[in-house]
Amino acid sequence: MDKFVIRGGTPLLGTVRISGAKNAALPCMAAALLTDDTVVLENIPQVRDIETTRRLLSAMGAEVELGYGRAHHRTTIQAGKLSTPEASYELVKTMRASTLVLGPLVARCGRARVSLPGGCAIGARPIDLHIKGLERLGAKITQDHGYVEASAKRLRGAEIVFDKITVTGTEDLLMAATLAEGDTVMQNCAREPEVADLADLLNKMGAKIEGAGTSTIRIRGVSKLRGARHRIIPDRIEAGTFITAAALTGGDVKITGCDPSHLDAVLQKLHEAGVKTTHSQDSIRVMGDKPLRAADMNTEEYPGFPTDMQAQYMVVATQAEGTSIITENIFENRFMHALELVRMGAHIKMEGRRAIVRGRTPLGAAAVLASDLRASASLVLAALVADGETIIDRVYHIDRGYEHIEEKLKSVGAEIRRIGEMFPKKAAAPAKA
Ligand code: EPU
């Protein structure tokens, strides 16, 4: 199993280019199931979750070609014939976003069989809201042996009000409603840029969607969708992670190929914590020459501060003067990284959904364990400021969502190396769909 060895203490200097957003790429790949034409996606990040999605779609009979060579960020999907509209437990257990195929499959094939995801390191992760919404659209749902089965001759447009804001739930039902008969109005939708990006692709495919990116989305169902070409938006969480890396190490880094307008809450909070940034339309420069100061933070749905940046922000809080209270409002168990940070010398007290971080504490290198994707990122950040050589085990978590993070960090001066087998040589080869 791969590990990272990181020697802390070097200020990061230079330029880092941001990849396409994993959490936009995954639903866009699932959307290709809605048509028998070819969908071409550009700016696909080379991360493990994309390879898992390729396997998921291929197992159903779709042809998925991950680009290689100079076109390695392009994916071509052709779902002409879907022989097996199923997502197996084997795949869903490694990537919960696999449940995104439920809506498209039932809309396109009239039936779908998808494993229930169960819990994971950050919380329970139920899909009851996806299921309820599909029922509103007229699907018949049964649950058996850990699988959910949905069937409908053709879905019917309906009014759906989400009990709770859910990102992939909004995306799943948005995809399903595009091929439903009649109009659908969805209320209390997730407003994340990834939802708007998916709607952009769907509209290029011939869907009639209005309001994506706001809490009310209106969809006029169509009988058929066509192929399209679409460029995935930049990854705002990867950008946020590099912004914090630059700030923490007292560096000066230009983050290019990003969309600063998707990072308002993150930038605002980091400014409050003393981080200096300037930005253009597609880049952010971070100047980490000022001391950090404590600032409380609550995670919220977009446009609030993202839960996917909570772990990284916690490292900032350990290096800030004063006490910061961090409240996690989205997932019930997303503080696993805190325990590892404490092992590196941080003062963090957990009280339910709140973490009280007392700074500023020098961090010391230790052997630590990555527990999920963003927790791993926070350990990398902590290691970059720790005294000595930190070894981070189970970095396969980070490979799920960060494209070549060690190469990018190295290019701005970080002392980081990977020991063990290197991903993703396999994904770069032509796919045997
Ligand atoms: N929820 C329900 N019922 C549902 C669906 C969700 O109760 O049917 C609850 C969840 O338990 C959670 C809350 O609603 O408490 C929000 O969950 P949401 O459904 O929005 O999360 P998700 O769609 O499963 C996506 C991202 C996550 C990100 C969350 C929150 C993708 C593929 N995943 O997950 O990303 O943390 O939204 O913003 O888009 C990551 O990239 O590391 C990651 C975990």
Coordinates of C-alpha atoms and ligand atoms in Angstrom, one line a residue:
M1 CA 0.0 0.0 0.0
D2 CA 1.3 3.4 -0.9
K3 CA 2.6 5.9 1.6
F4 CA 3.7 9.5 1.4
V5 CA 6.9 10.6 3.1
I6 CA 6.8 14.4 3.7
R7 CA 9.5 16.6 5.2
G8 CA 7.9 19.8 6.5
G9 CA 9.1 23.4 6.7
T10 CA 9.5 24.5 3.1
P11 CA 7.5 27.5 1.9
L12 CA 5.7 26.6 -1.3
L13 CA 6.6 28.9 -4.2
G14 CA 5.5 28.8 -7.9
T15 CA 2.4 27.9 -9.9
V16 CA 0.0 25.0 -9.6
R17 CA -2.6 24.2 -12.2
I18 CA -6.0 22.9 -11.0
S19 CA -7.6 19.8 -12.6
G20 CA -11.2 19.2 -13.5
A21 CA -13.7 18.6 -10.6
K22 CA -14.1 15.0 -9.6
N23 CA -17.5 15.7 -8.2
A24 CA -18.7 17.2 -11.5
A25 CA -17.0 14.6 -13.6
L26 CA -18.7 11.7 -11.8
P27 CA -22.4 12.8 -12.5
C28 CA -21.5 13.9 -16.0
M29 CA -20.1 10.4 -16.8
A30 CA -23.4 8.9 -15.4
A31 CA -25.4 11.3 -17.6
A32 CA -23.9 9.6 -20.6
L33 CA -26.1 6.7 -19.8
L34 CA -29.1 8.8 -20.8
T35 CA -28.3 8.6 -24.6
D36 CA -27.2 6.1 -27.1
D37 CA -25.1 8.7 -28.8
T38 CA -21.5 9.6 -27.9
V39 CA -20.7 11.9 -25.0
V40 CA -17.2 13.4 -24.9
L41 CA -16.0 14.9 -21.6
E42 CA -13.0 17.2 -21.4
N43 CA -11.0 18.2 -18.4
I44 CA -11.6 14.8 -16.6
P45 CA -9.2 14.5 -13.7
Q46 CA -7.0 11.4 -13.7
V47 CA -8.1 10.1 -10.3
R48 CA -9.1 6.7 -9.1
D49 CA -12.9 7.5 -8.8
I50 CA -12.9 8.1 -12.5
E51 CA -11.4 4.7 -13.2
T52 CA -14.0 3.2 -10.9
T53 CA -16.8 4.9 -12.8
R54 CA -15.3 3.6 -16.1
R55 CA -15.5 0.1 -14.7
L56 CA -19.0 0.7 -13.4
L57 CA -20.3 2.0 -16.8
S58 CA -18.4 -0.7 -18.7
A59 CA -19.9 -3.4 -16.6
M60 CA -23.4 -2.3 -17.8
G61 CA -22.3 -2.5 -21.4
A62 CA -21.2 1.1 -22.1
E63 CA -18.0 1.7 -24.1
V64 CA -15.8 4.1 -22.1
E65 CA -12.5 5.3 -23.4
L66 CA -10.3 7.1 -21.1
G67 CA -8.0 9.3 -23.1
Y68 CA -4.2 8.8 -23.0
G69 CA -1.1 10.6 -24.2
R70 CA -1.9 14.3 -24.9
A71 CA -5.6 13.6 -24.6
H72 CA -5.4 12.0 -21.2
H73 CA -8.0 14.3 -19.7
R74 CA -10.7 13.4 -22.3
T75 CA -13.2 10.6 -21.8
T76 CA -15.5 9.3 -24.5
I77 CA -18.6 7.4 -23.5
Q78 CA -21.0 5.5 -25.7
A79 CA -23.9 3.8 -24.0
G80 CA -25.5 2.4 -27.2
K81 CA -26.6 -0.8 -25.6
L82 CA -27.0 -1.3 -21.9
S83 CA -27.1 -5.0 -21.3
T84 CA -26.9 -4.9 -17.5
P85 CA -28.5 -1.9 -15.8
E86 CA -26.8 -2.6 -12.5
A87 CA -24.3 -1.3 -10.0
S88 CA -22.8 -4.1 -8.0
Y89 CA -21.9 -3.9 -4.3
E90 CA -18.3 -4.5 -5.3
L91 CA -18.2 -1.1 -7.0
V92 CA -20.7 0.9 -4.8
K93 CA -18.7 -0.1 -1.7
T94 CA -15.6 1.5 -3.0
M95 CA -17.3 4.6 -4.3
R96 CA -20.7 5.8 -3.0
A97 CA -21.2 8.1 -5.9
S98 CA -21.9 5.0 -8.0
T99 CA -25.5 5.4 -6.8
L100 CA -25.6 8.3 -9.4
V101 CA -26.5 5.7 -12.0
L102 CA -29.8 4.9 -10.4
G103 CA -31.8 7.8 -11.9
P104 CA -30.3 7.6 -15.4
L105 CA -30.7 3.8 -15.7
V106 CA -34.3 3.8 -14.7
A107 CA -35.1 6.7 -17.0
R108 CA -33.3 5.2 -20.0
C109 CA -33.8 1.4 -19.5
G110 CA -37.0 1.3 -17.4
R111 CA -35.2 -0.6 -14.7
A112 CA -32.2 -0.3 -12.5
R113 CA -30.6 -2.5 -9.8
V114 CA -28.1 -0.6 -7.5
S115 CA -26.5 -1.7 -4.4
L116 CA -27.3 0.3 -1.2
P117 CA -24.1 2.1 -0.2
G118 CA -24.2 1.6 3.6
G119 CA -22.1 3.9 5.9
C120 CA -18.5 5.1 5.4
A121 CA -15.8 6.9 7.3
I122 CA -17.6 10.2 7.3
G123 CA -21.1 9.2 8.2
A124 CA -24.2 7.2 7.4
R125 CA -24.6 8.3 3.7
P126 CA -28.2 7.1 3.1
I127 CA -29.9 7.4 -0.3
D128 CA -33.5 7.6 1.0
L129 CA -34.0 11.0 -0.7
H130 CA -32.9 9.6 -4.1
I131 CA -35.4 6.8 -3.6
K132 CA -38.3 9.0 -2.4
G133 CA -37.8 11.3 -5.4
L134 CA -37.8 8.5 -7.9
E135 CA -41.0 7.2 -6.4
R136 CA -42.5 10.7 -6.9
L137 CA -41.5 10.4 -10.5
G138 CA -43.5 7.1 -10.7
A139 CA -40.8 4.5 -10.3
K140 CA -41.7 1.3 -8.4
I141 CA -39.0 0.7 -5.8
T142 CA -38.2 -2.5 -4.0
Q143 CA -35.3 -3.2 -1.6
D144 CA -33.9 -6.7 -1.2
H145 CA -30.6 -8.3 -0.2
G146 CA -28.8 -4.9 0.1
Y147 CA -29.9 -3.8 -3.4
V148 CA -32.5 -1.2 -4.5
E149 CA -34.5 -2.0 -7.6
A150 CA -36.4 0.6 -9.5
S151 CA -38.7 0.2 -12.4
A152 CA -41.0 2.4 -14.5
K153 CA -42.2 2.1 -18.1
R154 CA -41.6 5.8 -18.4
L155 CA -41.1 8.2 -15.5
R156 CA -43.6 11.0 -15.1
G157 CA -42.8 14.6 -14.2
A158 CA -43.7 15.6 -10.6
E159 CA -43.2 18.1 -7.9
I160 CA -40.3 17.1 -5.6
V161 CA -39.4 18.9 -2.4
F162 CA -36.2 17.6 -0.8
D163 CA -36.5 17.1 2.9
K164 CA -32.8 17.9 3.2
I165 CA -30.3 19.3 0.7
T166 CA -28.4 16.6 -1.1
V167 CA -25.9 17.0 -3.8
T168 CA -25.9 13.6 -5.6
G169 CA -29.6 13.3 -4.8
T170 CA -30.3 16.5 -6.7
E171 CA -28.1 15.3 -9.5
D172 CA -29.6 11.8 -9.6
L173 CA -33.2 13.1 -9.9
L174 CA -32.2 15.8 -12.3
M175 CA -30.9 13.2 -14.7
A176 CA -34.0 11.0 -14.2
A177 CA -36.4 13.9 -14.8
T178 CA -34.8 14.9 -18.2
L179 CA -36.4 11.8 -19.8
A180 CA -39.7 11.9 -17.8
E181 CA -43.0 12.6 -19.4
G182 CA -44.0 16.1 -18.5
D183 CA -42.7 18.8 -16.2
T184 CA -40.7 18.3 -13.0
V185 CA -40.2 21.0 -10.4
M186 CA -37.6 20.2 -7.7
Q187 CA -37.4 22.4 -4.6
N188 CA -34.7 22.7 -1.9
C189 CA -32.1 21.5 -4.4
A190 CA -28.4 21.6 -3.8
R191 CA -26.9 24.7 -5.4
E192 CA -23.3 23.4 -5.8
P193 CA -21.5 24.4 -9.0
E194 CA -21.2 20.7 -9.8
V195 CA -25.1 20.5 -10.1
A196 CA -25.0 23.5 -12.5
D197 CA -22.2 21.9 -14.5
L198 CA -24.2 18.7 -14.9
A199 CA -27.3 20.7 -16.0
D200 CA -25.1 22.4 -18.6
L201 CA -24.1 19.1 -20.1
L202 CA -27.7 17.8 -20.0
N203 CA -28.9 20.9 -21.8
K204 CA -26.2 20.4 -24.5
M205 CA -27.6 16.9 -24.8
G206 CA -31.1 18.3 -25.5
A207 CA -32.6 18.4 -22.0
K208 CA -34.8 21.4 -21.0
I209 CA -33.5 22.5 -17.6
E210 CA -33.8 25.9 -15.9
G211 CA -32.6 27.0 -12.5
A212 CA -29.8 24.6 -11.9
G213 CA -27.4 26.3 -9.3
T214 CA -30.5 27.7 -7.5
S215 CA -32.7 25.9 -5.0
T216 CA -35.6 25.5 -7.5
I217 CA -34.9 23.5 -10.7
R218 CA -37.5 23.1 -13.5
I219 CA -37.2 20.3 -16.0
R220 CA -39.4 19.8 -19.1
G221 CA -39.1 16.1 -19.9
V222 CA -38.0 15.1 -23.5
S223 CA -38.3 11.7 -25.1
K224 CA -34.7 11.4 -26.2
L225 CA -31.3 13.0 -25.5
R226 CA -28.4 13.2 -27.9
G227 CA -24.6 13.1 -27.6
A228 CA -22.6 16.2 -26.6
R229 CA -19.1 17.5 -25.9
H230 CA -18.6 19.2 -22.5
R231 CA -15.7 20.6 -20.5
I232 CA -15.8 19.8 -16.8
I233 CA -15.5 22.8 -14.4
P234 CA -12.3 23.2 -12.3
D235 CA -12.1 21.4 -9.0
R236 CA -12.8 24.0 -6.3
I237 CA -11.8 21.7 -3.5
E238 CA -8.4 20.9 -5.0
A239 CA -7.9 24.7 -5.5
G240 CA -8.9 25.3 -1.8
T241 CA -6.5 22.6 -0.7
F242 CA -3.6 24.3 -2.5
I243 CA -4.6 27.7 -1.2
T244 CA -4.3 26.4 2.3
A245 CA -1.0 24.7 1.6
A246 CA 0.4 27.9 0.4
A247 CA -0.9 29.9 3.3
L248 CA 0.2 27.3 5.9
T249 CA 3.8 27.1 4.6
G250 CA 4.1 30.9 4.4
G251 CA 4.6 30.5 0.6
D252 CA 3.7 32.5 -2.5
V253 CA 1.7 30.4 -5.0
K254 CA -0.4 31.2 -8.0
I255 CA -3.2 28.7 -8.5
T256 CA -4.3 28.7 -12.1
G257 CA -7.1 27.1 -14.1
C258 CA -9.5 27.6 -11.2
D259 CA -12.8 29.5 -10.8
P260 CA -12.4 31.9 -7.9
S261 CA -16.2 32.6 -7.9
H262 CA -16.8 29.1 -6.7
L263 CA -14.5 29.7 -3.7
D264 CA -16.1 32.8 -2.1
A265 CA -16.8 31.2 1.3
V266 CA -13.4 29.6 1.5
L267 CA -11.6 32.8 0.5
Q268 CA -13.7 34.9 2.9
K269 CA -12.9 32.6 5.8
L270 CA -9.2 32.4 5.0
H271 CA -9.1 36.2 4.7
E272 CA -10.6 36.4 8.2
A273 CA -7.8 34.0 9.3
G274 CA -5.3 36.4 8.0
V275 CA -4.5 34.9 4.6
K276 CA -3.7 37.4 1.8
T277 CA -4.9 36.5 -1.7
T278 CA -5.5 38.3 -5.0
H279 CA -7.3 36.9 -8.0
S280 CA -8.1 37.2 -11.7
Q281 CA -10.9 35.5 -13.5
D282 CA -9.2 32.1 -13.5
S283 CA -6.4 32.2 -11.0
I284 CA -5.7 33.0 -7.3
R285 CA -2.4 34.1 -5.9
V286 CA -1.8 33.3 -2.2
M287 CA 0.7 35.3 -0.2
G288 CA 1.3 33.5 3.0
D289 CA 3.6 36.1 4.6
K290 CA 1.2 37.1 7.5
P291 CA 0.6 35.3 10.8
L292 CA -2.6 33.3 10.9
R293 CA -5.3 34.2 13.5
A294 CA -8.2 32.1 14.8
A295 CA -11.6 32.2 13.1
D296 CA -14.6 30.1 13.8
M297 CA -16.0 28.1 10.9
N298 CA -19.3 26.3 10.2
T299 CA -19.7 23.9 7.2
E300 CA -22.8 24.6 5.2
E301 CA -24.3 23.6 1.8
Y302 CA -23.1 25.7 -1.1
P303 CA -22.6 28.7 -1.1
G304 CA -21.5 28.2 2.5
F305 CA -18.1 26.8 3.6
P306 CA -17.8 23.3 2.1
T307 CA -17.5 20.3 4.3
D308 CA -14.9 19.0 1.8
M309 CA -12.6 21.8 3.0
Q310 CA -13.3 21.3 6.8
A311 CA -10.3 19.0 7.4
Q312 CA -7.9 21.3 5.6
Y313 CA -9.2 24.3 7.4
M314 CA -8.6 22.5 10.7
V315 CA -4.9 22.5 10.0
V316 CA -5.1 26.2 9.4
A317 CA -6.7 26.6 12.8
T318 CA -3.9 24.6 14.5
Q319 CA -1.5 27.2 13.1
A320 CA -3.6 30.3 13.9
E321 CA -3.2 32.4 17.1
G322 CA -6.2 31.8 19.4
T323 CA -9.1 29.4 19.6
S324 CA -11.2 28.4 16.6
I325 CA -14.5 26.5 16.8
I326 CA -15.2 24.4 13.8
T327 CA -18.7 23.0 13.4
E328 CA -19.5 20.3 11.0
N329 CA -23.1 20.5 9.9
I330 CA -23.2 18.2 6.9
F331 CA -21.8 14.8 8.0
E332 CA -22.0 13.4 11.6
N333 CA -18.6 11.8 11.7
R334 CA -16.2 13.9 9.8
F335 CA -13.5 14.5 12.4
M336 CA -11.3 11.4 12.0
H337 CA -8.4 13.6 10.9
A338 CA -8.6 15.5 14.2
L339 CA -7.3 12.4 16.1
E340 CA -4.3 12.1 13.8
L341 CA -3.6 15.9 14.0
V342 CA -3.6 15.5 17.8
R343 CA -1.0 12.8 17.4
M344 CA 1.1 15.4 15.6
G345 CA 0.8 17.8 18.5
A346 CA -2.4 19.8 17.8
H347 CA -4.7 20.8 20.6
I348 CA -8.2 19.8 19.5
K349 CA -11.1 18.9 21.7
M350 CA -14.2 17.3 20.1
E351 CA -17.7 17.9 21.4
G352 CA -20.2 16.2 19.1
R353 CA -20.3 18.2 15.8
R354 CA -17.9 20.8 17.2
A355 CA -14.1 20.7 17.3
I356 CA -12.4 23.3 19.4
V357 CA -8.9 24.0 18.1
R358 CA -6.4 25.9 20.3
G359 CA -3.6 27.4 18.3
R360 CA -0.9 28.0 17.6
T361 CA 0.8 24.7 18.2
P362 CA 4.0 23.5 16.5
L363 CA 3.3 20.2 14.8
G364 CA 5.8 17.3 14.9
A365 CA 6.2 14.6 12.3
A366 CA 4.6 11.3 13.1
A367 CA 3.3 8.1 11.4
V368 CA -0.3 8.8 10.6
L369 CA -3.2 7.1 8.9
A370 CA -5.4 8.6 6.2
S371 CA -9.1 7.7 6.7
D372 CA -10.9 9.3 3.8
L373 CA -10.1 11.6 0.9
R374 CA -10.2 15.0 2.6
A375 CA -8.8 13.7 5.8
S376 CA -5.8 12.6 3.8
A377 CA -5.4 16.0 2.3
S378 CA -5.4 17.6 5.8
L379 CA -2.6 15.2 6.9
V380 CA -0.6 16.2 3.9
L381 CA -1.0 19.9 4.8
A382 CA -0.1 19.2 8.5
A383 CA 3.0 17.3 7.3
L384 CA 4.1 20.3 5.2
V385 CA 4.3 22.4 8.3
A386 CA 5.5 19.7 10.8
D387 CA 9.0 19.5 12.1
G388 CA 10.6 16.4 10.7
E389 CA 9.5 13.6 8.4
T390 CA 5.8 12.5 8.4
I391 CA 4.7 9.2 7.0
I392 CA 1.1 9.0 5.8
D393 CA -0.2 5.6 5.3
R394 CA -3.2 4.5 3.1
V395 CA -2.8 7.3 0.6
Y396 CA -5.1 5.4 -1.8
H397 CA -7.8 7.6 -0.3
I398 CA -6.1 10.7 -1.7
D399 CA -5.7 9.1 -5.1
R400 CA -9.5 8.8 -5.3
G401 CA -9.8 12.6 -5.7
Y402 CA -6.5 14.5 -6.1
E403 CA -4.7 14.2 -9.5
H404 CA -0.9 13.7 -8.9
I405 CA -1.0 15.7 -5.7
E406 CA 2.7 14.8 -4.9
E407 CA 3.8 15.9 -8.4
K408 CA 2.0 19.2 -8.0
L409 CA 3.3 19.8 -4.5
K410 CA 6.8 18.9 -5.6
S411 CA 6.6 21.4 -8.5
V412 CA 6.2 24.2 -5.9
G413 CA 9.0 23.0 -3.7
A414 CA 7.4 20.6 -1.2
E415 CA 9.6 17.7 -0.1
I416 CA 7.2 14.8 -0.7
R417 CA 7.7 11.3 -2.1
R418 CA 5.6 8.3 -2.6
I419 CA 6.7 4.9 -1.5
G420 CA 5.0 1.9 -3.0
E421 CA 3.3 1.3 -6.3
M422 CA 2.3 4.4 -8.2
F423 CA -1.2 4.9 -9.5
P424 CA -2.5 5.7 -12.3
K425 CA -0.3 4.1 -15.0
K426 CA -3.1 1.7 -15.7
A427 CA -5.7 4.3 -16.1
A428 CA -3.6 6.1 -18.7
A429 CA -3.6 3.2 -21.0
P430 CA -6.3 2.8 -23.7
A431 CA -9.4 1.3 -22.1
K432 CA -10.6 -2.2 -23.0
A433 CA -14.3 -1.2 -22.7
Ligands
EPU1 N1 -28.6 12.5 3.0 C1 -29.7 11.9 3.4 N2 -30.4 11.1 2.5 C2 -30.0 11.1 1.2 C3 -28.9 11.7 0.8 C4 -28.2 12.5 1.7 O1 -30.0 11.9 4.6 O2 -30.7 10.4 0.5 C5 -27.8 13.3 4.0 C6 -26.3 12.8 4.1 O3 -26.3 11.8 5.1 C7 -25.6 14.1 4.6 C8 -26.3 15.2 3.8 O4 -27.6 14.6 3.5 O5 -25.8 14.2 6.0 C9 -25.6 15.7 2.6 O6 -25.2 14.6 1.8 P1 -25.1 14.7 0.2 O7 -26.2 13.8 -0.4 O8 -25.2 16.1 -0.2 O9 -23.7 14.1 -0.1 P2 -23.3 13.3 -1.3 O10 -24.1 13.8 -2.5 O11 -23.3 11.9 -1.0 C10 -21.5 15.0 -2.2 C11 -20.0 14.9 -2.5 C12 -19.2 14.8 -1.2 C13 -19.5 16.0 -0.4 C14 -21.1 16.1 -0.2 C15 -21.5 17.4 0.6 C16 -20.0 13.8 -4.7 C17 -19.7 12.7 -5.5 N3 -19.8 13.7 -3.4 O12 -21.8 13.8 -1.5 O13 -17.9 14.8 -1.6 O14 -18.9 15.9 0.8 O15 -21.7 16.1 -1.4 O16 -21.0 18.5 -0.1 O17 -20.4 14.9 -5.2 C18 -15.6 14.3 -1.3 O18 -15.4 14.7 -2.5 O19 -14.6 14.0 -0.5 C19 -16.9 14.0 -0.9 C20 -17.2 13.3 0.2

